Amino acid sequence: MYSNKKIAVIIPALNEEKALPLVIRDIHKDIVDEIIVVDNGSTDSTFSVAQENSATALMEDRRGYGYACLKGIEYARGRTPDIVVFLDGDHSDYPEDLVSLIKPIIEEGYDMVLGSRIMGIREKDAMTPQSFYGNKFGTFLIKILFGFLYTDFGPFRAVKFDKLIDLNMQDKTYGWTVEMQIKAVKKGYRIKEVPVRYRVRIGKSKVSGTLKGTIMASYKILITIFKYWVS
Ligand SMILES: Nc1nc2c(ncn2[C@@H]2O[C@H](COP(=O)(O)OP(=O)(O)O)[C@@H](O)[C@H]2O)c(=O)[nH]1
Ligand SMILES: [Mg+2]
């Protein structure tokens, strides 16, 4: 469909052997040029499952969602995609919705398009209460401190690759999504949110579904918001 645009998908994945084949299956192969799965030392067969499903599988030894995304970007530099799409590996997002993320970039010139689970149709219990209210509080803070109203810090998003590189992303763990959204506002990027569907994941959550993940993510999100507010 968008043959003149090179599109890469980056999927951070930790122990997602069951969900990953479905995620990769549901990605439009006539739109996406390369699927990059970044494994973070999974104890299951996430890495080989990615390869068996014709994805490029990368290993990042340093644990952390941000580390995995940075590894994917580092690899993508050699492939020079026009657009990079981030997608989770737990089949909670609908990869089919990818078109609604890249369309505003290609047809309307947006720099970054975020899939909002708040604007979209969510399956019951797909978002944990802590994730739902945590996002509400975090996006409220960004509104009053940076003047931009986001509705979500969702994982499913598309961004022009050169604009992504210019953000000089730093976060190694849970502050990744928030860092990208704040820096894009500070740089005056053209940003759009579109509704995306969201369902209950396959397998066990490593972040918002665990107490440790929730505490760490909440702490990291607040720290990241204030760090870029004072700088
Ligand atoms: N590579 C890597 N992926 C991670 C890590 N933690 C989570 N993920 C992946 O990031 C995505 C989001 O994590 P998830 O457990 O679904 O968090 P939740 O959506 O907040 O419940 C999933 O695809 C996970 O496999 C990590 O430390 N390293
Ligand atoms: Mg998830």
PDB file of C-alpha atoms and ligand atoms in Angstrom:
ATOM      1  CA  MET A   1       0.000   0.000   0.000  1.00  0.00           C
ATOM      2  CA  TYR A   2       2.687   2.492   0.976  1.00  0.00           C
ATOM      3  CA  SER A   3       5.376   0.912  -1.204  1.00  0.00           C
ATOM      4  CA  ASN A   4       7.440   4.114  -1.409  1.00  0.00           C
ATOM      5  CA  LYS A   5       7.825   4.228   2.379  1.00  0.00           C
ATOM      6  CA  LYS A   6      10.182   1.899   4.234  1.00  0.00           C
ATOM      7  CA  ILE A   7       8.509   0.790   7.465  1.00  0.00           C
ATOM      8  CA  ALA A   8      10.128  -1.172  10.283  1.00  0.00           C
ATOM      9  CA  VAL A   9       8.394  -2.552  13.378  1.00  0.00           C
ATOM     10  CA  ILE A  10      10.312  -2.885  16.666  1.00  0.00           C
ATOM     11  CA  ILE A  11       8.919  -5.365  19.215  1.00  0.00           C
ATOM     12  CA  PRO A  12      10.551  -5.535  22.670  1.00  0.00           C
ATOM     13  CA  ALA A  13       9.826  -9.038  23.916  1.00  0.00           C
ATOM     14  CA  LEU A  14      10.557 -10.826  27.169  1.00  0.00           C
ATOM     15  CA  ASN A  15       9.224 -14.402  27.449  1.00  0.00           C
ATOM     16  CA  GLU A  16       6.522 -13.988  24.788  1.00  0.00           C
ATOM     17  CA  GLU A  17       6.884 -17.326  22.959  1.00  0.00           C
ATOM     18  CA  LYS A  18       3.106 -17.910  22.932  1.00  0.00           C
ATOM     19  CA  ALA A  19       1.972 -14.416  21.916  1.00  0.00           C
ATOM     20  CA  LEU A  20       4.721 -13.499  19.452  1.00  0.00           C
ATOM     21  CA  PRO A  21       3.654 -15.739  16.513  1.00  0.00           C
ATOM     22  CA  LEU A  22       0.180 -14.143  16.623  1.00  0.00           C
ATOM     23  CA  VAL A  23       1.622 -10.635  16.825  1.00  0.00           C
ATOM     24  CA  ILE A  24       3.881 -11.274  13.812  1.00  0.00           C
ATOM     25  CA  ARG A  25       1.047 -13.034  11.900  1.00  0.00           C
ATOM     26  CA  ASP A  26      -1.227  -9.987  12.285  1.00  0.00           C
ATOM     27  CA  ILE A  27       1.299  -7.474  10.940  1.00  0.00           C
ATOM     28  CA  HIS A  28       0.530  -6.432   7.335  1.00  0.00           C
ATOM     29  CA  LYS A  29       3.480  -7.838   5.372  1.00  0.00           C
ATOM     30  CA  ASP A  30       2.529  -5.740   2.322  1.00  0.00           C
ATOM     31  CA  ILE A  31       3.081  -2.570   4.347  1.00  0.00           C
ATOM     32  CA  VAL A  32       5.893  -3.459   6.731  1.00  0.00           C
ATOM     33  CA  ASP A  33       9.383  -4.105   5.341  1.00  0.00           C
ATOM     34  CA  GLU A  34      11.029  -5.529   8.436  1.00  0.00           C
ATOM     35  CA  ILE A  35       9.895  -6.861  11.832  1.00  0.00           C
ATOM     36  CA  ILE A  36      12.606  -6.509  14.487  1.00  0.00           C
ATOM     37  CA  VAL A  37      12.113  -8.491  17.709  1.00  0.00           C
ATOM     38  CA  VAL A  38      14.450  -7.537  20.544  1.00  0.00           C
ATOM     39  CA  ASP A  39      14.764 -10.262  23.121  1.00  0.00           C
ATOM     40  CA  ASN A  40      16.098  -9.489  26.562  1.00  0.00           C
ATOM     41  CA  GLY A  41      17.385 -12.807  27.715  1.00  0.00           C
ATOM     42  CA  SER A  42      14.056 -14.634  27.681  1.00  0.00           C
ATOM     43  CA  THR A  43      14.046 -18.032  29.415  1.00  0.00           C
ATOM     44  CA  ASP A  44      11.516 -19.378  26.906  1.00  0.00           C
ATOM     45  CA  SER A  45      11.941 -19.682  23.139  1.00  0.00           C
ATOM     46  CA  THR A  46      11.035 -16.094  22.277  1.00  0.00           C
ATOM     47  CA  PHE A  47      14.240 -15.674  20.200  1.00  0.00           C
ATOM     48  CA  SER A  48      13.832 -18.780  18.043  1.00  0.00           C
ATOM     49  CA  VAL A  49      10.071 -18.207  17.699  1.00  0.00           C
ATOM     50  CA  ALA A  50      10.831 -14.756  16.294  1.00  0.00           C
ATOM     51  CA  GLN A  51      13.260 -16.238  13.751  1.00  0.00           C
ATOM     52  CA  GLU A  52      10.857 -19.059  12.817  1.00  0.00           C
ATOM     53  CA  ASN A  53       8.258 -16.387  12.024  1.00  0.00           C
ATOM     54  CA  SER A  54      10.638 -14.541   9.680  1.00  0.00           C
ATOM     55  CA  ALA A  55      11.362 -11.665  12.009  1.00  0.00           C
ATOM     56  CA  THR A  56      14.838 -10.238  12.573  1.00  0.00           C
ATOM     57  CA  ALA A  57      15.671 -11.380  16.127  1.00  0.00           C
ATOM     58  CA  LEU A  58      18.156  -9.363  18.172  1.00  0.00           C
ATOM     59  CA  MET A  59      19.473 -10.125  21.652  1.00  0.00           C
ATOM     60  CA  GLU A  60      19.966  -7.367  24.221  1.00  0.00           C
ATOM     61  CA  ASP A  61      21.549  -8.671  27.403  1.00  0.00           C
ATOM     62  CA  ARG A  62      20.802  -5.628  29.527  1.00  0.00           C
ATOM     63  CA  ARG A  63      17.279  -6.088  30.900  1.00  0.00           C
ATOM     64  CA  GLY A  64      14.805  -3.284  30.316  1.00  0.00           C
ATOM     65  CA  TYR A  65      12.114  -2.110  27.900  1.00  0.00           C
ATOM     66  CA  GLY A  66      14.163   0.951  26.970  1.00  0.00           C
ATOM     67  CA  TYR A  67      17.309  -1.064  26.405  1.00  0.00           C
ATOM     68  CA  ALA A  68      15.373  -3.307  24.030  1.00  0.00           C
ATOM     69  CA  CYS A  69      13.974  -0.342  22.081  1.00  0.00           C
ATOM     70  CA  LEU A  70      17.419   1.305  21.878  1.00  0.00           C
ATOM     71  CA  LYS A  71      18.864  -1.957  20.537  1.00  0.00           C
ATOM     72  CA  GLY A  72      16.179  -2.030  17.867  1.00  0.00           C
ATOM     73  CA  ILE A  73      16.911   1.581  16.895  1.00  0.00           C
ATOM     74  CA  GLU A  74      20.662   0.923  16.764  1.00  0.00           C
ATOM     75  CA  TYR A  75      20.007  -1.953  14.327  1.00  0.00           C
ATOM     76  CA  ALA A  76      17.488   0.098  12.320  1.00  0.00           C
ATOM     77  CA  ARG A  77      20.091   2.852  11.752  1.00  0.00           C
ATOM     78  CA  GLY A  78      21.737   0.428   9.288  1.00  0.00           C
ATOM     79  CA  ARG A  79      18.415  -0.139   7.528  1.00  0.00           C
ATOM     80  CA  THR A  80      17.297   3.501   7.324  1.00  0.00           C
ATOM     81  CA  PRO A  81      13.526   3.039   7.522  1.00  0.00           C
ATOM     82  CA  ASP A  82      11.326   6.076   6.901  1.00  0.00           C
ATOM     83  CA  ILE A  83       9.009   5.167   9.754  1.00  0.00           C
ATOM     84  CA  VAL A  84       9.433   3.018  12.858  1.00  0.00           C
ATOM     85  CA  VAL A  85       6.461   1.457  14.636  1.00  0.00           C
ATOM     86  CA  PHE A  86       6.753   0.219  18.242  1.00  0.00           C
ATOM     87  CA  LEU A  87       4.483  -2.646  19.226  1.00  0.00           C
ATOM     88  CA  ASP A  88       4.341  -4.906  22.271  1.00  0.00           C
ATOM     89  CA  GLY A  89       4.959  -8.632  21.922  1.00  0.00           C
ATOM     90  CA  ASP A  90       2.089  -9.831  24.135  1.00  0.00           C
ATOM     91  CA  HIS A  91      -0.731  -9.557  21.576  1.00  0.00           C
ATOM     92  CA  SER A  92      -2.551  -6.934  23.655  1.00  0.00           C
ATOM     93  CA  ASP A  93      -2.337  -4.491  20.738  1.00  0.00           C
ATOM     94  CA  TYR A  94      -4.029  -5.188  17.370  1.00  0.00           C
ATOM     95  CA  PRO A  95      -1.178  -5.115  14.823  1.00  0.00           C
ATOM     96  CA  GLU A  96      -3.830  -4.626  12.144  1.00  0.00           C
ATOM     97  CA  ASP A  97      -4.336  -1.085  13.535  1.00  0.00           C
ATOM     98  CA  LEU A  98      -0.840  -0.181  12.327  1.00  0.00           C
ATOM     99  CA  VAL A  99      -2.289   1.488   9.220  1.00  0.00           C
ATOM    100  CA  SER A 100      -4.163   4.057  11.315  1.00  0.00           C
ATOM    101  CA  LEU A 101      -0.839   4.979  12.943  1.00  0.00           C
ATOM    102  CA  ILE A 102       1.240   5.449   9.787  1.00  0.00           C
ATOM    103  CA  LYS A 103      -1.479   7.039   7.585  1.00  0.00           C
ATOM    104  CA  PRO A 104      -1.357  10.504   9.332  1.00  0.00           C
ATOM    105  CA  ILE A 105       2.440  10.493   8.990  1.00  0.00           C
ATOM    106  CA  ILE A 106       2.412   9.638   5.274  1.00  0.00           C
ATOM    107  CA  GLU A 107      -0.697  11.548   4.194  1.00  0.00           C
ATOM    108  CA  GLU A 108      -0.804  14.489   6.649  1.00  0.00           C
ATOM    109  CA  GLY A 109       2.867  14.965   7.517  1.00  0.00           C
ATOM    110  CA  TYR A 110       2.661  14.212  11.234  1.00  0.00           C
ATOM    111  CA  ASP A 111       5.988  13.355  12.886  1.00  0.00           C
ATOM    112  CA  MET A 112       4.657  11.007  15.565  1.00  0.00           C
ATOM    113  CA  VAL A 113       1.343   9.188  15.944  1.00  0.00           C
ATOM    114  CA  LEU A 114       0.395   7.504  19.197  1.00  0.00           C
ATOM    115  CA  GLY A 115      -2.146   4.744  19.547  1.00  0.00           C
ATOM    116  CA  SER A 116      -4.430   5.722  22.416  1.00  0.00           C
ATOM    117  CA  ARG A 117      -6.038   2.837  24.288  1.00  0.00           C
ATOM    118  CA  ILE A 118      -8.106   5.473  26.162  1.00  0.00           C
ATOM    119  CA  MET A 119      -9.621   6.791  22.911  1.00  0.00           C
ATOM    120  CA  GLY A 120      -9.952   3.225  21.580  1.00  0.00           C
ATOM    121  CA  ILE A 121     -12.046   0.171  22.407  1.00  0.00           C
ATOM    122  CA  ARG A 122     -10.543  -1.749  25.322  1.00  0.00           C
ATOM    123  CA  GLU A 123     -11.420  -5.261  26.363  1.00  0.00           C
ATOM    124  CA  LYS A 124     -12.423  -5.481  30.045  1.00  0.00           C
ATOM    125  CA  ASP A 125      -9.315  -5.948  32.275  1.00  0.00           C
ATOM    126  CA  ALA A 126      -6.979  -5.334  29.293  1.00  0.00           C
ATOM    127  CA  MET A 127      -5.535  -2.298  31.124  1.00  0.00           C
ATOM    128  CA  THR A 128      -4.803  -2.763  34.820  1.00  0.00           C
ATOM    129  CA  PRO A 129      -6.374  -0.123  37.139  1.00  0.00           C
ATOM    130  CA  GLN A 130      -2.884   1.067  38.143  1.00  0.00           C
ATOM    131  CA  SER A 131      -1.961   1.494  34.490  1.00  0.00           C
ATOM    132  CA  PHE A 132      -5.237   3.301  33.723  1.00  0.00           C
ATOM    133  CA  TYR A 133      -5.064   5.753  36.662  1.00  0.00           C
ATOM    134  CA  GLY A 134      -1.283   6.054  36.443  1.00  0.00           C
ATOM    135  CA  ASN A 135      -1.620   7.182  32.829  1.00  0.00           C
ATOM    136  CA  LYS A 136      -4.401   9.581  33.754  1.00  0.00           C
ATOM    137  CA  PHE A 137      -2.220  11.223  36.413  1.00  0.00           C
ATOM    138  CA  GLY A 138       0.904  11.253  34.225  1.00  0.00           C
ATOM    139  CA  THR A 139      -0.864  12.757  31.211  1.00  0.00           C
ATOM    140  CA  PHE A 140      -2.484  15.355  33.502  1.00  0.00           C
ATOM    141  CA  LEU A 141       0.986  16.354  34.759  1.00  0.00           C
ATOM    142  CA  ILE A 142       2.278  16.674  31.181  1.00  0.00           C
ATOM    143  CA  LYS A 143      -0.685  18.871  30.316  1.00  0.00           C
ATOM    144  CA  ILE A 144      -0.001  21.343  33.146  1.00  0.00           C
ATOM    145  CA  LEU A 145       3.832  21.243  32.891  1.00  0.00           C
ATOM    146  CA  PHE A 146       4.281  21.080  29.092  1.00  0.00           C
ATOM    147  CA  GLY A 147       0.898  22.286  27.797  1.00  0.00           C
ATOM    148  CA  PHE A 148       0.189  19.250  25.615  1.00  0.00           C
ATOM    149  CA  LEU A 149      -2.763  16.947  26.235  1.00  0.00           C
ATOM    150  CA  TYR A 150      -1.995  13.293  25.761  1.00  0.00           C
ATOM    151  CA  THR A 151      -4.583  10.661  26.729  1.00  0.00           C
ATOM    152  CA  ASP A 152      -2.226   7.691  27.108  1.00  0.00           C
ATOM    153  CA  PHE A 153       1.364   6.416  27.350  1.00  0.00           C
ATOM    154  CA  GLY A 154       0.543   3.428  25.140  1.00  0.00           C
ATOM    155  CA  PRO A 155       3.238   1.208  23.580  1.00  0.00           C
ATOM    156  CA  PHE A 156       1.738   1.148  20.057  1.00  0.00           C
ATOM    157  CA  ARG A 157       3.118   4.171  18.155  1.00  0.00           C
ATOM    158  CA  ALA A 158       4.704   5.282  14.890  1.00  0.00           C
ATOM    159  CA  VAL A 159       7.358   7.933  14.386  1.00  0.00           C
ATOM    160  CA  LYS A 160       9.415   9.217  11.494  1.00  0.00           C
ATOM    161  CA  PHE A 161      12.830   7.575  11.908  1.00  0.00           C
ATOM    162  CA  ASP A 162      14.873  10.777  11.478  1.00  0.00           C
ATOM    163  CA  LYS A 163      12.667  12.526  14.049  1.00  0.00           C
ATOM    164  CA  LEU A 164      13.094   9.581  16.434  1.00  0.00           C
ATOM    165  CA  ILE A 165      16.866   9.780  16.108  1.00  0.00           C
ATOM    166  CA  ASP A 166      16.738  13.549  16.787  1.00  0.00           C
ATOM    167  CA  LEU A 167      15.033  12.833  20.110  1.00  0.00           C
ATOM    168  CA  ASN A 168      18.242  11.164  21.280  1.00  0.00           C
ATOM    169  CA  MET A 169      16.321   8.715  23.432  1.00  0.00           C
ATOM    170  CA  GLN A 170      18.048   7.765  26.694  1.00  0.00           C
ATOM    171  CA  ASP A 171      15.749   5.801  28.982  1.00  0.00           C
ATOM    172  CA  LYS A 172      16.702   2.147  29.554  1.00  0.00           C
ATOM    173  CA  THR A 173      13.617   0.843  31.355  1.00  0.00           C
ATOM    174  CA  TYR A 174      10.067   2.079  32.111  1.00  0.00           C
ATOM    175  CA  GLY A 175      10.422   5.799  31.300  1.00  0.00           C
ATOM    176  CA  TRP A 176      10.772   5.221  27.542  1.00  0.00           C
ATOM    177  CA  THR A 177       7.269   6.077  26.342  1.00  0.00           C
ATOM    178  CA  VAL A 178       7.025   9.191  28.531  1.00  0.00           C
ATOM    179  CA  GLU A 179      10.500  10.430  27.553  1.00  0.00           C
ATOM    180  CA  MET A 180       9.598  10.183  23.851  1.00  0.00           C
ATOM    181  CA  GLN A 181       6.298  11.993  24.334  1.00  0.00           C
ATOM    182  CA  ILE A 182       7.809  14.853  26.386  1.00  0.00           C
ATOM    183  CA  LYS A 183      10.804  15.352  24.091  1.00  0.00           C
ATOM    184  CA  ALA A 184       8.532  15.396  21.020  1.00  0.00           C
ATOM    185  CA  VAL A 185       6.460  18.204  22.594  1.00  0.00           C
ATOM    186  CA  LYS A 186       9.577  20.162  23.577  1.00  0.00           C
ATOM    187  CA  LYS A 187      10.892  19.868  19.997  1.00  0.00           C
ATOM    188  CA  GLY A 188       7.575  21.079  18.572  1.00  0.00           C
ATOM    189  CA  TYR A 189       6.925  17.874  16.636  1.00  0.00           C
ATOM    190  CA  ARG A 190       3.581  17.439  14.876  1.00  0.00           C
ATOM    191  CA  ILE A 191       1.922  14.865  17.165  1.00  0.00           C
ATOM    192  CA  LYS A 192      -1.395  13.056  16.771  1.00  0.00           C
ATOM    193  CA  GLU A 193      -3.219  10.466  18.880  1.00  0.00           C
ATOM    194  CA  VAL A 194      -5.507   7.931  17.189  1.00  0.00           C
ATOM    195  CA  PRO A 195      -7.727   5.337  18.880  1.00  0.00           C
ATOM    196  CA  VAL A 196      -6.397   1.789  18.940  1.00  0.00           C
ATOM    197  CA  ARG A 197      -8.065  -1.359  20.207  1.00  0.00           C
ATOM    198  CA  TYR A 198      -6.583  -3.103  23.266  1.00  0.00           C
ATOM    199  CA  ARG A 199      -7.221  -6.572  24.663  1.00  0.00           C
ATOM    200  CA  VAL A 200      -6.080  -8.810  27.496  1.00  0.00           C
ATOM    201  CA  ARG A 201      -2.516  -9.969  26.837  1.00  0.00           C
ATOM    202  CA  ILE A 202      -1.414 -13.566  26.299  1.00  0.00           C
ATOM    203  CA  GLY A 203       0.870 -14.742  29.095  1.00  0.00           C
ATOM    204  CA  LYS A 204       2.174 -12.907  32.147  1.00  0.00           C
ATOM    205  CA  SER A 205       2.725  -9.151  32.419  1.00  0.00           C
ATOM    206  CA  LYS A 206       6.269  -7.987  33.279  1.00  0.00           C
ATOM    207  CA  VAL A 207       5.300  -4.412  34.065  1.00  0.00           C
ATOM    208  CA  SER A 208       1.856  -3.099  35.044  1.00  0.00           C
ATOM    209  CA  GLY A 209       0.636  -6.558  36.024  1.00  0.00           C
ATOM    210  CA  THR A 210       3.268  -6.943  38.737  1.00  0.00           C
ATOM    211  CA  LEU A 211       3.713  -4.971  41.971  1.00  0.00           C
ATOM    212  CA  LYS A 212       7.428  -4.406  41.309  1.00  0.00           C
ATOM    213  CA  GLY A 213       6.750  -3.365  37.713  1.00  0.00           C
ATOM    214  CA  THR A 214       3.977  -0.996  38.782  1.00  0.00           C
ATOM    215  CA  ILE A 215       6.075   0.682  41.480  1.00  0.00           C
ATOM    216  CA  MET A 216       9.150   0.942  39.258  1.00  0.00           C
ATOM    217  CA  ALA A 217       7.159   2.195  36.273  1.00  0.00           C
ATOM    218  CA  SER A 218       5.258   4.798  38.341  1.00  0.00           C
ATOM    219  CA  TYR A 219       8.459   6.025  39.949  1.00  0.00           C
ATOM    220  CA  LYS A 220      10.276   6.165  36.598  1.00  0.00           C
ATOM    221  CA  ILE A 221       7.400   7.982  34.869  1.00  0.00           C
ATOM    222  CA  LEU A 222       7.292  10.690  37.577  1.00  0.00           C
ATOM    223  CA  ILE A 223      11.072  11.087  37.625  1.00  0.00           C
ATOM    224  CA  THR A 224      11.169  11.379  33.839  1.00  0.00           C
ATOM    225  CA  ILE A 225       8.414  14.030  33.774  1.00  0.00           C
ATOM    226  CA  PHE A 226      10.178  16.225  36.342  1.00  0.00           C
ATOM    227  CA  LYS A 227      13.659  15.597  34.872  1.00  0.00           C
ATOM    228  CA  TYR A 228      12.607  17.033  31.493  1.00  0.00           C
ATOM    229  CA  TRP A 229      10.549  19.786  33.112  1.00  0.00           C
ATOM    230  CA  VAL A 230      13.513  21.226  34.974  1.00  0.00           C
ATOM    231  CA  SER A 231      15.943  20.744  32.035  1.00  0.00           C
TER     232      SER A 231
HETATM  233  N1  LIG B   1      13.046  -6.987  25.816  1.00  0.00           N
HETATM  234  C1  LIG B   1      12.319  -6.676  26.876  1.00  0.00           C
HETATM  235  N2  LIG B   1      10.992  -6.606  26.711  1.00  0.00           N
HETATM  236  C2  LIG B   1      10.317  -6.341  27.807  1.00  0.00           C
HETATM  237  C3  LIG B   1      10.877  -6.147  29.074  1.00  0.00           C
HETATM  238  N3  LIG B   1       9.892  -5.943  29.927  1.00  0.00           N
HETATM  239  C4  LIG B   1       8.773  -6.020  29.184  1.00  0.00           C
HETATM  240  N4  LIG B   1       9.053  -6.277  27.931  1.00  0.00           N
HETATM  241  C5  LIG B   1       8.164  -6.410  26.804  1.00  0.00           C
HETATM  242  O1  LIG B   1       7.530  -5.154  26.708  1.00  0.00           O
HETATM  243  C6  LIG B   1       6.164  -5.313  26.424  1.00  0.00           C
HETATM  244  C7  LIG B   1       5.349  -4.704  27.554  1.00  0.00           C
HETATM  245  O2  LIG B   1       5.526  -5.450  28.700  1.00  0.00           O
HETATM  246  P1  LIG B   1       4.262  -6.045  29.491  1.00  0.00           P
HETATM  247  O3  LIG B   1       4.752  -7.124  30.362  1.00  0.00           O
HETATM  248  O4  LIG B   1       3.199  -6.402  28.529  1.00  0.00           O
HETATM  249  O5  LIG B   1       3.818  -4.800  30.366  1.00  0.00           O
HETATM  250  P2  LIG B   1       2.318  -4.278  30.536  1.00  0.00           P
HETATM  251  O6  LIG B   1       1.736  -4.120  29.184  1.00  0.00           O
HETATM  252  O7  LIG B   1       2.525  -2.980  31.268  1.00  0.00           O
HETATM  253  O8  LIG B   1       1.598  -5.289  31.360  1.00  0.00           O
HETATM  254  C8  LIG B   1       5.944  -6.818  26.231  1.00  0.00           C
HETATM  255  O9  LIG B   1       6.111  -7.119  24.878  1.00  0.00           O
HETATM  256  C9  LIG B   1       7.082  -7.439  27.032  1.00  0.00           C
HETATM  257  O10 LIG B   1       7.490  -8.679  26.539  1.00  0.00           O
HETATM  258  C10 LIG B   1      12.278  -6.208  29.213  1.00  0.00           C
HETATM  259  O11 LIG B   1      12.873  -6.036  30.267  1.00  0.00           O
HETATM  260  N5  LIG B   1      12.953  -6.468  28.099  1.00  0.00           N
HETATM  261 MG    MG B   2       1.405  -5.648  27.887  1.00  0.00          MG
END
